[in-house]
Tab-separated table of N, CA, C and O in Angstrom:
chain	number	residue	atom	x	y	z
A	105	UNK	N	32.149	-138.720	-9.486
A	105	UNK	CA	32.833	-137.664	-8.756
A	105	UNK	C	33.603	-136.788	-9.734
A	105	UNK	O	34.244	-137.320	-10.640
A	106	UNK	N	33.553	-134.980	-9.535
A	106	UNK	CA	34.645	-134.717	-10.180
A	106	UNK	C	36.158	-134.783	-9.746
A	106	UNK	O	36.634	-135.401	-8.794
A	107	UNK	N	36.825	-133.961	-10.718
A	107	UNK	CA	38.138	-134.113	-10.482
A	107	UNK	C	38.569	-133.624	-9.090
A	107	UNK	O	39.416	-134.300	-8.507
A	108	UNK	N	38.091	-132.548	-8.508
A	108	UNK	CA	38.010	-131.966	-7.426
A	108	UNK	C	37.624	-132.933	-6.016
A	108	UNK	O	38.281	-133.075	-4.985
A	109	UNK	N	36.469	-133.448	-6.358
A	109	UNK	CA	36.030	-134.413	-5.163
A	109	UNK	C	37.180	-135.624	-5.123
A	109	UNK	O	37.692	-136.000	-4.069
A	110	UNK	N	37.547	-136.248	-6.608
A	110	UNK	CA	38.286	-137.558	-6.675
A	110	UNK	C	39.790	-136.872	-5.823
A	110	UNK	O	40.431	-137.676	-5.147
A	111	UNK	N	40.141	-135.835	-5.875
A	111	UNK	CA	41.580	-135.310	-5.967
A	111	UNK	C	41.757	-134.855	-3.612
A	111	UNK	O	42.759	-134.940	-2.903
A	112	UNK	N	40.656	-134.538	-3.323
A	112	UNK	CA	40.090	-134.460	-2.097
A	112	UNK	C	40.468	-135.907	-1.606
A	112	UNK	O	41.417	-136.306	-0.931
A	113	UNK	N	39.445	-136.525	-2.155
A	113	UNK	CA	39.241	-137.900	-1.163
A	113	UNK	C	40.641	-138.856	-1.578
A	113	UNK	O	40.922	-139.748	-0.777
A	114	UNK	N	41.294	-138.736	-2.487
A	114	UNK	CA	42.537	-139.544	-2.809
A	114	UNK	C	43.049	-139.115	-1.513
A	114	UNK	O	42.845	-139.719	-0.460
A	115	UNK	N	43.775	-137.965	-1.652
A	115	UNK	CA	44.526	-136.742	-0.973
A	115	UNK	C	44.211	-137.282	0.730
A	115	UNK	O	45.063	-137.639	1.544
A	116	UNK	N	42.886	-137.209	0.904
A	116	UNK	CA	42.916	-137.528	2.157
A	116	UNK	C	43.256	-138.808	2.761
A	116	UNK	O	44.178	-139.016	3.550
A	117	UNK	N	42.023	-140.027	2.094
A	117	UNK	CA	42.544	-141.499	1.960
A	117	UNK	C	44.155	-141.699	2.607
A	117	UNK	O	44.477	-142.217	3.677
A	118	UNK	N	44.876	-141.191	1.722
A	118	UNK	CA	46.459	-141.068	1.551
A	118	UNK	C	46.940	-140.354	3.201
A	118	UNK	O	47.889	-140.576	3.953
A	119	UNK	N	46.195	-139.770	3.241
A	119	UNK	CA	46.679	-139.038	4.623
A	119	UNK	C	47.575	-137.860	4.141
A	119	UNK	O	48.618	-137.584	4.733
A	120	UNK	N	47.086	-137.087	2.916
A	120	UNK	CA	48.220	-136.012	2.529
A	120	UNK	C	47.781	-134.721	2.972
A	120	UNK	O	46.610	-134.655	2.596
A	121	UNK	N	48.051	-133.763	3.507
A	121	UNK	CA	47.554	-132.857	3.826
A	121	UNK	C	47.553	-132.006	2.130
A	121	UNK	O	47.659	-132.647	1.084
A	122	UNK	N	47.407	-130.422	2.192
A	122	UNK	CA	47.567	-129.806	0.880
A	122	UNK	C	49.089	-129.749	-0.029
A	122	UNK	O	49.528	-129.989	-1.153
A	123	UNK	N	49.636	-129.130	1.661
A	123	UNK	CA	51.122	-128.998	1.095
A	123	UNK	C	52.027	-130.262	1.473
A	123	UNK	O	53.233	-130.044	1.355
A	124	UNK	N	51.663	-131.570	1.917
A	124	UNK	CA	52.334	-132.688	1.458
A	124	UNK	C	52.512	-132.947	0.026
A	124	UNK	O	53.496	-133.265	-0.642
A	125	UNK	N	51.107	-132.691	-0.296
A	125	UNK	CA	50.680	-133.490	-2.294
A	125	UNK	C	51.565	-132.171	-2.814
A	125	UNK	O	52.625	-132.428	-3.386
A	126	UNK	N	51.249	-131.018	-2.673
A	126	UNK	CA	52.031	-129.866	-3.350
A	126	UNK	C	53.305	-130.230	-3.424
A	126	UNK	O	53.831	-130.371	-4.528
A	127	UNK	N	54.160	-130.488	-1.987
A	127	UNK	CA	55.678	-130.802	-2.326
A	127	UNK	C	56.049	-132.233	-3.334
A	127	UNK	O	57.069	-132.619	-3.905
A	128	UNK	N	54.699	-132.740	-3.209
A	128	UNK	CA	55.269	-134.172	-3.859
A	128	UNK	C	55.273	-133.494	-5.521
A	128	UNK	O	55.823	-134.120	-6.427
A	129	UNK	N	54.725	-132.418	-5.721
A	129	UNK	CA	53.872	-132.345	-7.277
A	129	UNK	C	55.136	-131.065	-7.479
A	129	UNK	O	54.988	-130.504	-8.565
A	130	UNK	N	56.129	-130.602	-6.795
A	130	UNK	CA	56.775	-129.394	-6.869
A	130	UNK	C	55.918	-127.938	-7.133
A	130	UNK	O	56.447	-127.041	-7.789
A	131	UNK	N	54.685	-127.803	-6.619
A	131	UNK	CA	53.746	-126.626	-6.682
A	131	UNK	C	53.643	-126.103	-5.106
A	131	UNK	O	54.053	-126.553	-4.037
A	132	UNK	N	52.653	-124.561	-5.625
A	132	UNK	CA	52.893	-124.467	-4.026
A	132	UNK	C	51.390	-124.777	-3.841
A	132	UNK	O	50.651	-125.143	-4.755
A	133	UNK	N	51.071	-124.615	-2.725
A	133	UNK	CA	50.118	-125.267	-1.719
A	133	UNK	C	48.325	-124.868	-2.208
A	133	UNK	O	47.232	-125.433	-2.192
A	134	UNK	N	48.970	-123.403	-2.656
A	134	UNK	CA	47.490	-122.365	-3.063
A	134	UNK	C	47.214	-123.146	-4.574
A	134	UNK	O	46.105	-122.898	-5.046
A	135	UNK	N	48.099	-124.068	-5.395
A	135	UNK	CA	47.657	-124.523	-6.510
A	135	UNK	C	46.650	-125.628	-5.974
A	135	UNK	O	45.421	-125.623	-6.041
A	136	UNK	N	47.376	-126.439	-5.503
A	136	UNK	CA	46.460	-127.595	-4.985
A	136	UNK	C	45.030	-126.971	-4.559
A	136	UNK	O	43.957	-127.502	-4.846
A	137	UNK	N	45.158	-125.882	-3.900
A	137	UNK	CA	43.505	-125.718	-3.287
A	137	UNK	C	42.777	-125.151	-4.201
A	137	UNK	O	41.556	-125.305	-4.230
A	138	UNK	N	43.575	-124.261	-5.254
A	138	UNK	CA	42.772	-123.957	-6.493
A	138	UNK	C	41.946	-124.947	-7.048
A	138	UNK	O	40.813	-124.677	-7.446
A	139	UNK	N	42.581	-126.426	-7.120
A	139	UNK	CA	42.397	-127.419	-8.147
A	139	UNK	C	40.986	-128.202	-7.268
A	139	UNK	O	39.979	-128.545	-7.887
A	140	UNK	N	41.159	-128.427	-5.531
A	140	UNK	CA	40.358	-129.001	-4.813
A	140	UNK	C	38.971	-127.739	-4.497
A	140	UNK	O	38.078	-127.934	-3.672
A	141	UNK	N	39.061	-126.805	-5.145
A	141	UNK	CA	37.956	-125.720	-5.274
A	141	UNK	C	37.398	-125.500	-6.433
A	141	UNK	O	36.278	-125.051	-6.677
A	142	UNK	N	38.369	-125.893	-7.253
A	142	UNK	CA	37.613	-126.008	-8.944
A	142	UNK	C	37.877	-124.941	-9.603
A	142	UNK	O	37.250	-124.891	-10.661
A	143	UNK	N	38.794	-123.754	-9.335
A	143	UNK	CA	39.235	-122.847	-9.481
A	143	UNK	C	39.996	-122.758	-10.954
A	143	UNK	O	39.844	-122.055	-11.953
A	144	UNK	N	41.085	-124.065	-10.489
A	144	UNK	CA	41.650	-123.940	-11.646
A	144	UNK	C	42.081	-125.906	-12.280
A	144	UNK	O	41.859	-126.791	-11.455
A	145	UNK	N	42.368	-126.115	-12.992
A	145	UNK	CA	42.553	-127.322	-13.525
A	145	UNK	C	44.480	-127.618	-13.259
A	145	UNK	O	45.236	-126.648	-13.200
A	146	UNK	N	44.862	-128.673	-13.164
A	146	UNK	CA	46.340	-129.046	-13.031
A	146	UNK	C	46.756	-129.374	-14.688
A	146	UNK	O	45.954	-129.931	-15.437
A	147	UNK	N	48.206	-128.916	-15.159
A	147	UNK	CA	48.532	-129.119	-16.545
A	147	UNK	C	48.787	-130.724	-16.614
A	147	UNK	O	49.003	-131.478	-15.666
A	148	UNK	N	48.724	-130.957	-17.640
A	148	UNK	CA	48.635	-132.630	-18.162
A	148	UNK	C	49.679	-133.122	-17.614
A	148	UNK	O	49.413	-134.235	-17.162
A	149	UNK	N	50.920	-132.772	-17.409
A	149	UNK	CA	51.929	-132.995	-16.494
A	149	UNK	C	51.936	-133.831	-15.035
A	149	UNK	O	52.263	-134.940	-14.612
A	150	UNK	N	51.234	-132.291	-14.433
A	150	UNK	CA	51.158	-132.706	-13.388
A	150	UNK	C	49.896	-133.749	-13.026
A	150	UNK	O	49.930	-134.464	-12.025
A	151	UNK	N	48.694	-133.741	-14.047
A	151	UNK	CA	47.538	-134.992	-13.709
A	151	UNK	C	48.058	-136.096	-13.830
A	151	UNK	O	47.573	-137.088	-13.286
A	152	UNK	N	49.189	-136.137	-14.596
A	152	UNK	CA	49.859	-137.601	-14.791
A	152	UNK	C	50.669	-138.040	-13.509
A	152	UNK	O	51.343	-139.061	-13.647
A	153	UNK	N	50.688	-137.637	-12.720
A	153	UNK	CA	52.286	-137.373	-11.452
A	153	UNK	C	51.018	-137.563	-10.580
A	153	UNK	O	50.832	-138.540	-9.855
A	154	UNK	N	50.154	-136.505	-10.733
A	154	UNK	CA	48.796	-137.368	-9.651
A	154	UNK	C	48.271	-138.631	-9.358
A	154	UNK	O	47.970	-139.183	-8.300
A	155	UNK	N	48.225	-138.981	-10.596
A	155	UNK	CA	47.626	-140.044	-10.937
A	155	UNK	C	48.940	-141.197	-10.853
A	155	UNK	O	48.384	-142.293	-10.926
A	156	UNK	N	50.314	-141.390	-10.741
A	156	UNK	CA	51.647	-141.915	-10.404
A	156	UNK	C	51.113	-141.882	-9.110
A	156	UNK	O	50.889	-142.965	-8.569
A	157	UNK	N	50.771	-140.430	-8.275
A	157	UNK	CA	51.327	-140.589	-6.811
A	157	UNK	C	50.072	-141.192	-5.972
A	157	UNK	O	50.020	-141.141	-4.743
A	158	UNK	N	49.127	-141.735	-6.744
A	158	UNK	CA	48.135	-142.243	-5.897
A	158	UNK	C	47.457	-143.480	-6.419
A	158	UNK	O	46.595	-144.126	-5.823
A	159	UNK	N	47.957	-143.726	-7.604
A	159	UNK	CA	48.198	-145.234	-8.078
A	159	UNK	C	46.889	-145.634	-8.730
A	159	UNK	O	46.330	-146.725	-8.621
A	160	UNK	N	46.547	-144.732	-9.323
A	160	UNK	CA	45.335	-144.501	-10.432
A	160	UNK	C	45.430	-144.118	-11.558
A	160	UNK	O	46.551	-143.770	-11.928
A	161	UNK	N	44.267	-144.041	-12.534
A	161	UNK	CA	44.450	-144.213	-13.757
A	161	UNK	C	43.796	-142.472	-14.384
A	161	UNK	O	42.661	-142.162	-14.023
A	162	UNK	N	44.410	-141.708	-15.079
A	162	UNK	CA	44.081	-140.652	-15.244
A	162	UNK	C	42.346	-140.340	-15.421
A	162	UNK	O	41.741	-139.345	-15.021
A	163	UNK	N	41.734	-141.656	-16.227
A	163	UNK	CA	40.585	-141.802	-16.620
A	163	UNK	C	39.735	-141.358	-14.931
A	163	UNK	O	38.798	-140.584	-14.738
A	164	UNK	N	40.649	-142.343	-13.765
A	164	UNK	CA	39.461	-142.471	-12.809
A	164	UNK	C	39.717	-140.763	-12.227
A	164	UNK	O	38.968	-140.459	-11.299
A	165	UNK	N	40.776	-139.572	-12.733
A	165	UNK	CA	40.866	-138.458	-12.090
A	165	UNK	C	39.947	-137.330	-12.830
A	165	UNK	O	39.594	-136.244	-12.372
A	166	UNK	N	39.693	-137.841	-13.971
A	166	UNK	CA	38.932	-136.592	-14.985
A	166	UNK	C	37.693	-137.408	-15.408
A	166	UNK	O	37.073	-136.884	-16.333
A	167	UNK	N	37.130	-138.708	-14.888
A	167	UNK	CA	35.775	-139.183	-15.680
A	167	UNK	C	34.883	-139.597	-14.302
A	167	UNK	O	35.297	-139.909	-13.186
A	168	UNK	N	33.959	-139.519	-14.642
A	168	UNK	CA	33.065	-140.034	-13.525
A	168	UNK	C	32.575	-141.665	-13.769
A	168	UNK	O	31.829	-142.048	-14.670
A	169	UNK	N	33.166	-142.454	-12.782
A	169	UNK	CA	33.386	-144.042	-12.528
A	169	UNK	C	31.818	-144.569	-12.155
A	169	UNK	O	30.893	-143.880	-11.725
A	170	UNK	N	31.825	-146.043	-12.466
A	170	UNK	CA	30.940	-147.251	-12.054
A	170	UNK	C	31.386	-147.389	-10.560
A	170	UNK	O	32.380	-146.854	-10.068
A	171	UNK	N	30.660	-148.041	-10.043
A	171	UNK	CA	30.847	-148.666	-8.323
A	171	UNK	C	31.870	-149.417	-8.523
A	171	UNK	O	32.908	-149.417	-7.862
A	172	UNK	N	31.561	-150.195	-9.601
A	172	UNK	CA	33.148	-151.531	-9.794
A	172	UNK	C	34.293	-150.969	-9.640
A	172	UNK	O	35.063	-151.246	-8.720
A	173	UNK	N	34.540	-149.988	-10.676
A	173	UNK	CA	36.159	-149.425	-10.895
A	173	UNK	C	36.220	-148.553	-9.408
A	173	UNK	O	37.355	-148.477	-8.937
A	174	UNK	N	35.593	-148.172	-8.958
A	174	UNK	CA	35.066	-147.574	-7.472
A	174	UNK	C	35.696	-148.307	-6.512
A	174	UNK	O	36.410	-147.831	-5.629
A	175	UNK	N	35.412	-149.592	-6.690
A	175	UNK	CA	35.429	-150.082	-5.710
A	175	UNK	C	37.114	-150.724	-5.699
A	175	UNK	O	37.925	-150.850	-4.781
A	176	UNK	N	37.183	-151.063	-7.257
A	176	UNK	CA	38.946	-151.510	-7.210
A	176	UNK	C	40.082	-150.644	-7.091
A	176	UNK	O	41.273	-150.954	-7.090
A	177	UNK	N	39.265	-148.923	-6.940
A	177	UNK	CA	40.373	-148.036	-7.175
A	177	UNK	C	40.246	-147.845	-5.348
A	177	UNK	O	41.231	-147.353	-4.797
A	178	UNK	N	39.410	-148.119	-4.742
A	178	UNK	CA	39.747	-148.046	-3.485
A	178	UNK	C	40.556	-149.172	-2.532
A	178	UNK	O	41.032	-149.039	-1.405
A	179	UNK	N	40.514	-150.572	-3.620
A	179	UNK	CA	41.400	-151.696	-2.908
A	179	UNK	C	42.778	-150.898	-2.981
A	179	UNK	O	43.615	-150.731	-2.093
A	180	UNK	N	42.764	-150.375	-4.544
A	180	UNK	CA	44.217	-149.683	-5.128
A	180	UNK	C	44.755	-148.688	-3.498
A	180	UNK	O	45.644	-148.889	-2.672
A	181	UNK	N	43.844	-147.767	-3.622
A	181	UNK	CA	44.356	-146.423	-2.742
A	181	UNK	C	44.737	-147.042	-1.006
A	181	UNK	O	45.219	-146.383	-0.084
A	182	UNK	N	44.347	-148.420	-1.001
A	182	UNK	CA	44.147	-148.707	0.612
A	182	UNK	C	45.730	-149.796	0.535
A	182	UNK	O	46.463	-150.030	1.496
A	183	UNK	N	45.881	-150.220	-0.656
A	183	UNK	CA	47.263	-150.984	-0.946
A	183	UNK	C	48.208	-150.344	-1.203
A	183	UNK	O	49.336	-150.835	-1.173
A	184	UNK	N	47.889	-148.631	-1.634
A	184	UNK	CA	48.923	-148.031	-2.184
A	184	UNK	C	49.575	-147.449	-0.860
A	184	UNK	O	50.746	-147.620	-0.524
A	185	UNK	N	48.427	-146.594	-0.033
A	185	UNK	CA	48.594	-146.531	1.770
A	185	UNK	C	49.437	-147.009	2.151
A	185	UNK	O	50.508	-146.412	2.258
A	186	UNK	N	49.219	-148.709	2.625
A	186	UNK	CA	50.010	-149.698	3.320
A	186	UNK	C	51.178	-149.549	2.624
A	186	UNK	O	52.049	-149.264	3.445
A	187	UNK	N	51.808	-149.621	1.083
A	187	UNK	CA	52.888	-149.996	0.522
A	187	UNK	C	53.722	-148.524	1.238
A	187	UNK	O	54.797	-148.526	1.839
A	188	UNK	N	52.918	-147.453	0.969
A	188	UNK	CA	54.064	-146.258	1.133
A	188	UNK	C	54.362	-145.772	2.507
A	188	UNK	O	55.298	-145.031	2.808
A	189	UNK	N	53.039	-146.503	3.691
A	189	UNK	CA	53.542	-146.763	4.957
A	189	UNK	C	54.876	-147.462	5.375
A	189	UNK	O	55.854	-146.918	5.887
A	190	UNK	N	54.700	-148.894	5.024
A	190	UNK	CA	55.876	-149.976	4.973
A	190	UNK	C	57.008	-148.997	4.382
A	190	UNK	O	58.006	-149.083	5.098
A	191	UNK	N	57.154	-148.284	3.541
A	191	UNK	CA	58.272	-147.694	2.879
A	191	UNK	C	58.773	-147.061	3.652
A	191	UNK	O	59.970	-147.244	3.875
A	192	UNK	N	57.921	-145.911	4.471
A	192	UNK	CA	58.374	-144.993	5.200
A	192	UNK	C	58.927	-145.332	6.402
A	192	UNK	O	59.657	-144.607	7.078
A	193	UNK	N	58.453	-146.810	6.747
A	193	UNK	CA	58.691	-147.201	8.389
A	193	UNK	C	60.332	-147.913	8.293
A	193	UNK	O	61.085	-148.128	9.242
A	194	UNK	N	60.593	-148.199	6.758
A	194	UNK	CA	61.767	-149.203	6.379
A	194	UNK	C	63.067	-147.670	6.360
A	194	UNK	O	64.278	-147.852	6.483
A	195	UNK	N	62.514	-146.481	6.208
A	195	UNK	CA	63.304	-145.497	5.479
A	195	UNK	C	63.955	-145.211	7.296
A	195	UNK	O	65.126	-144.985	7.605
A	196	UNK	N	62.918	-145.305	8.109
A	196	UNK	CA	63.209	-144.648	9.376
A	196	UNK	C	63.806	-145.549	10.161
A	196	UNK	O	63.991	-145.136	11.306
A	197	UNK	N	64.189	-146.688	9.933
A	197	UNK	CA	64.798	-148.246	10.245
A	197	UNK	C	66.430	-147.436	10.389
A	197	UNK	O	66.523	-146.409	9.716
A	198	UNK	N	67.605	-147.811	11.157
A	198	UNK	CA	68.383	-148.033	11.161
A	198	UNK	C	69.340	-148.638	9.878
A	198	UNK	O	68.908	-149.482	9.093
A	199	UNK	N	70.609	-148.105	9.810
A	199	UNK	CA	71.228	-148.669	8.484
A	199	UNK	C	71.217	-150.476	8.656
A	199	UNK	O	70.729	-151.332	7.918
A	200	UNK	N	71.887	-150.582	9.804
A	200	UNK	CA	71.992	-152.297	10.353
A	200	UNK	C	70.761	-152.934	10.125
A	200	UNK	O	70.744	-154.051	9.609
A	201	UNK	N	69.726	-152.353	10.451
A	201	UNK	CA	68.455	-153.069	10.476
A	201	UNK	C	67.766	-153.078	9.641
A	201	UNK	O	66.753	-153.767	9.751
A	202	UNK	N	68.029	-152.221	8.267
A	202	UNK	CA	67.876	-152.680	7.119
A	202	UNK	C	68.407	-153.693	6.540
A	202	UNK	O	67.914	-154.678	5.990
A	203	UNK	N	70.083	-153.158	6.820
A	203	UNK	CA	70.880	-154.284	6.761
A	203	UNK	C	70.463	-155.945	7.057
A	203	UNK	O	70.805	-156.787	6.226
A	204	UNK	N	69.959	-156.213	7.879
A	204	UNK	CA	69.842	-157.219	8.412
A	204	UNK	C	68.140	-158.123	7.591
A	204	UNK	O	67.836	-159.245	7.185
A	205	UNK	N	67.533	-156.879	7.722
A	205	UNK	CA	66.100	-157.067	6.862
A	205	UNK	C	66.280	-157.598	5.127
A	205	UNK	O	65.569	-158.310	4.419
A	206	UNK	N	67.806	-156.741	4.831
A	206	UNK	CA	67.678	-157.296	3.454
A	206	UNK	C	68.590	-158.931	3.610
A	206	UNK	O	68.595	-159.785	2.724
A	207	UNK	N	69.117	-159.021	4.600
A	207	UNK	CA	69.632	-160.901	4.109
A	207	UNK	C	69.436	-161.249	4.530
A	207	UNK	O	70.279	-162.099	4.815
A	208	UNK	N	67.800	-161.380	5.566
A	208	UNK	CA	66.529	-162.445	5.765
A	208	UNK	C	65.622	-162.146	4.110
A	208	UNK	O	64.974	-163.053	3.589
A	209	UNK	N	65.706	-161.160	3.664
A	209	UNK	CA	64.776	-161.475	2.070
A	209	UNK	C	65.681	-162.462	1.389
A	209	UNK	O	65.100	-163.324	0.730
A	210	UNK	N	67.193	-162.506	1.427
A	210	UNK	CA	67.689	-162.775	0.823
A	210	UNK	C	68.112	-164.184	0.816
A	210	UNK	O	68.475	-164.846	-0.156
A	211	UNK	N	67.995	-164.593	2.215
A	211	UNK	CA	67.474	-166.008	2.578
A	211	UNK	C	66.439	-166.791	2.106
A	211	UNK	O	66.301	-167.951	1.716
A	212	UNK	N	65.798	-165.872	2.247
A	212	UNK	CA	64.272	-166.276	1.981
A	212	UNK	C	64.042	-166.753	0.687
A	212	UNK	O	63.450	-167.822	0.541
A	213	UNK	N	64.453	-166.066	-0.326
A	213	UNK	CA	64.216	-166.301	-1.943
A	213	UNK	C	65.366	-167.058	-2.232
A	213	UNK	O	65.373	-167.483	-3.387
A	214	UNK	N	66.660	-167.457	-1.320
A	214	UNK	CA	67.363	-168.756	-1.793
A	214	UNK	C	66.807	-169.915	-1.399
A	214	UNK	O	66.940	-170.975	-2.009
A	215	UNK	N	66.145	-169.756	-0.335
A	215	UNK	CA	65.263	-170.789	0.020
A	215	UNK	C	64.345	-171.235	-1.153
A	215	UNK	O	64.450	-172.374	-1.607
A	216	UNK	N	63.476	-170.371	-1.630
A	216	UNK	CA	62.249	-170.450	-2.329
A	216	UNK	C	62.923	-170.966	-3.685
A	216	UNK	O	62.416	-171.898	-4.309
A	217	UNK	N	64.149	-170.288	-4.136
A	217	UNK	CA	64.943	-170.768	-5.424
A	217	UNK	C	65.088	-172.284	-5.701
A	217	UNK	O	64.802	-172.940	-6.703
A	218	UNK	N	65.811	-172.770	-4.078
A	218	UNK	CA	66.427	-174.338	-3.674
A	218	UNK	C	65.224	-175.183	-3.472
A	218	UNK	O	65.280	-176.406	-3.606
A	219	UNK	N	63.942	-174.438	-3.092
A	219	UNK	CA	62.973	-175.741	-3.227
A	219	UNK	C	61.890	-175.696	-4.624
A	219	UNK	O	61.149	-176.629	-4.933
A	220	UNK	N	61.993	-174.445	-5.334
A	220	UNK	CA	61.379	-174.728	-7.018
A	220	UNK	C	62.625	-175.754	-7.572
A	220	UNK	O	62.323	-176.770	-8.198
A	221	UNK	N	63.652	-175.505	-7.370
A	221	UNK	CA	64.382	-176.542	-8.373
A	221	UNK	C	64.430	-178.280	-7.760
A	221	UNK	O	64.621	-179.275	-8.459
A	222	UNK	N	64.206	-178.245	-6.348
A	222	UNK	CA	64.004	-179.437	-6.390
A	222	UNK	C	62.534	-180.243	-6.948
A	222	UNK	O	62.593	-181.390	-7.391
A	223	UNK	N	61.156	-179.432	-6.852
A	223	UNK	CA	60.459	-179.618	-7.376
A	223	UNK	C	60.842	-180.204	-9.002
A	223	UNK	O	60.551	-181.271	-9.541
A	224	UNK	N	61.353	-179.419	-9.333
A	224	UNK	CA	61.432	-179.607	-11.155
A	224	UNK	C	62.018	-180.804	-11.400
A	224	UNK	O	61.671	-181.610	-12.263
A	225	UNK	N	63.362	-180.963	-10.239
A	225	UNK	CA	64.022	-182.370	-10.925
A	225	UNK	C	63.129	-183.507	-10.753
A	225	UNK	O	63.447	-184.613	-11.189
C-alpha cells in the first residue's frame, strides 16, 4: 500500500474523520486530504506524530509491507482502537468514579503485591 492508502485505512480503522487526525496533527483539514490524494507528502515531523498517533512504525507508513507485518500492524491498530476507546470512556467518567476506579486498581495490585511475596517466602 502507499502512503496515501496506509494513511486512509489507518485514519478510518481509527474512526478519525479528516479533521479529527488534522486537529490531532495541529494542520488544517485540506493538508490531510492533500496527503490522502497524493497531492502532497507530510514533513518528517509530522510522519512521525502519525505514526505515534496510530501506533505504527514509520517504515509500515512510507514502505510497502508483507501480509505478516500486515497482519500484526492490524492486531496493533485494533488494540490501539480499544486502548483509546477505554481512554475516552474513563475521560467522560465522573471525578468520583474515577475516583473510585483508581482504589479498586489499587487494591488490586496490593493484592497481587501480598500474594507474589508470599509465594517467594
Amino acid at each position: 500500500m502507499s502512503f496515501k492508502e496506509q494513511l486512509i485505512h489507518l485514519r478510518n480503522t481509527n474512526g478519525l474523520s479528516q479533521e479529527d487526525l488534522a486537529e490531532k496533527l495541529n494542520v488544517t483539514r485540506q493538508s490531510v486530504s492533500k496527503w490522502e490524494v497524493g497531492e502532497t507528502m507530510p514533513d518528517t515531523d509530522k510522519l512521525i506524530k502519525i505514526s505515534e498517533i496510530f501506533n505504527v512504525s514509520t517504515d509500515f507508513l512510507l514502505k510497502n509491507i508483507d501480509n505478516v507485518s500486515n497482519s500484526k500492524s492490524k492486531i496493533s491498530v485494533a488494540l490501539s482502537k480499544e486502548v483509546n476507546e477505554t481512554i475516552e470512556n474513563i475521560n467522560k467518567m465522573s471525578k468520583s468514579k474515577r475516583y473510585i476506579i483508581g482504589l479498586i486498581f489499587i487494591g488490586i495490585i496490593f493484592i497481587i503485591i501480598i500474594f507474589l511475596i508470599n509465594i517467594v517466602k
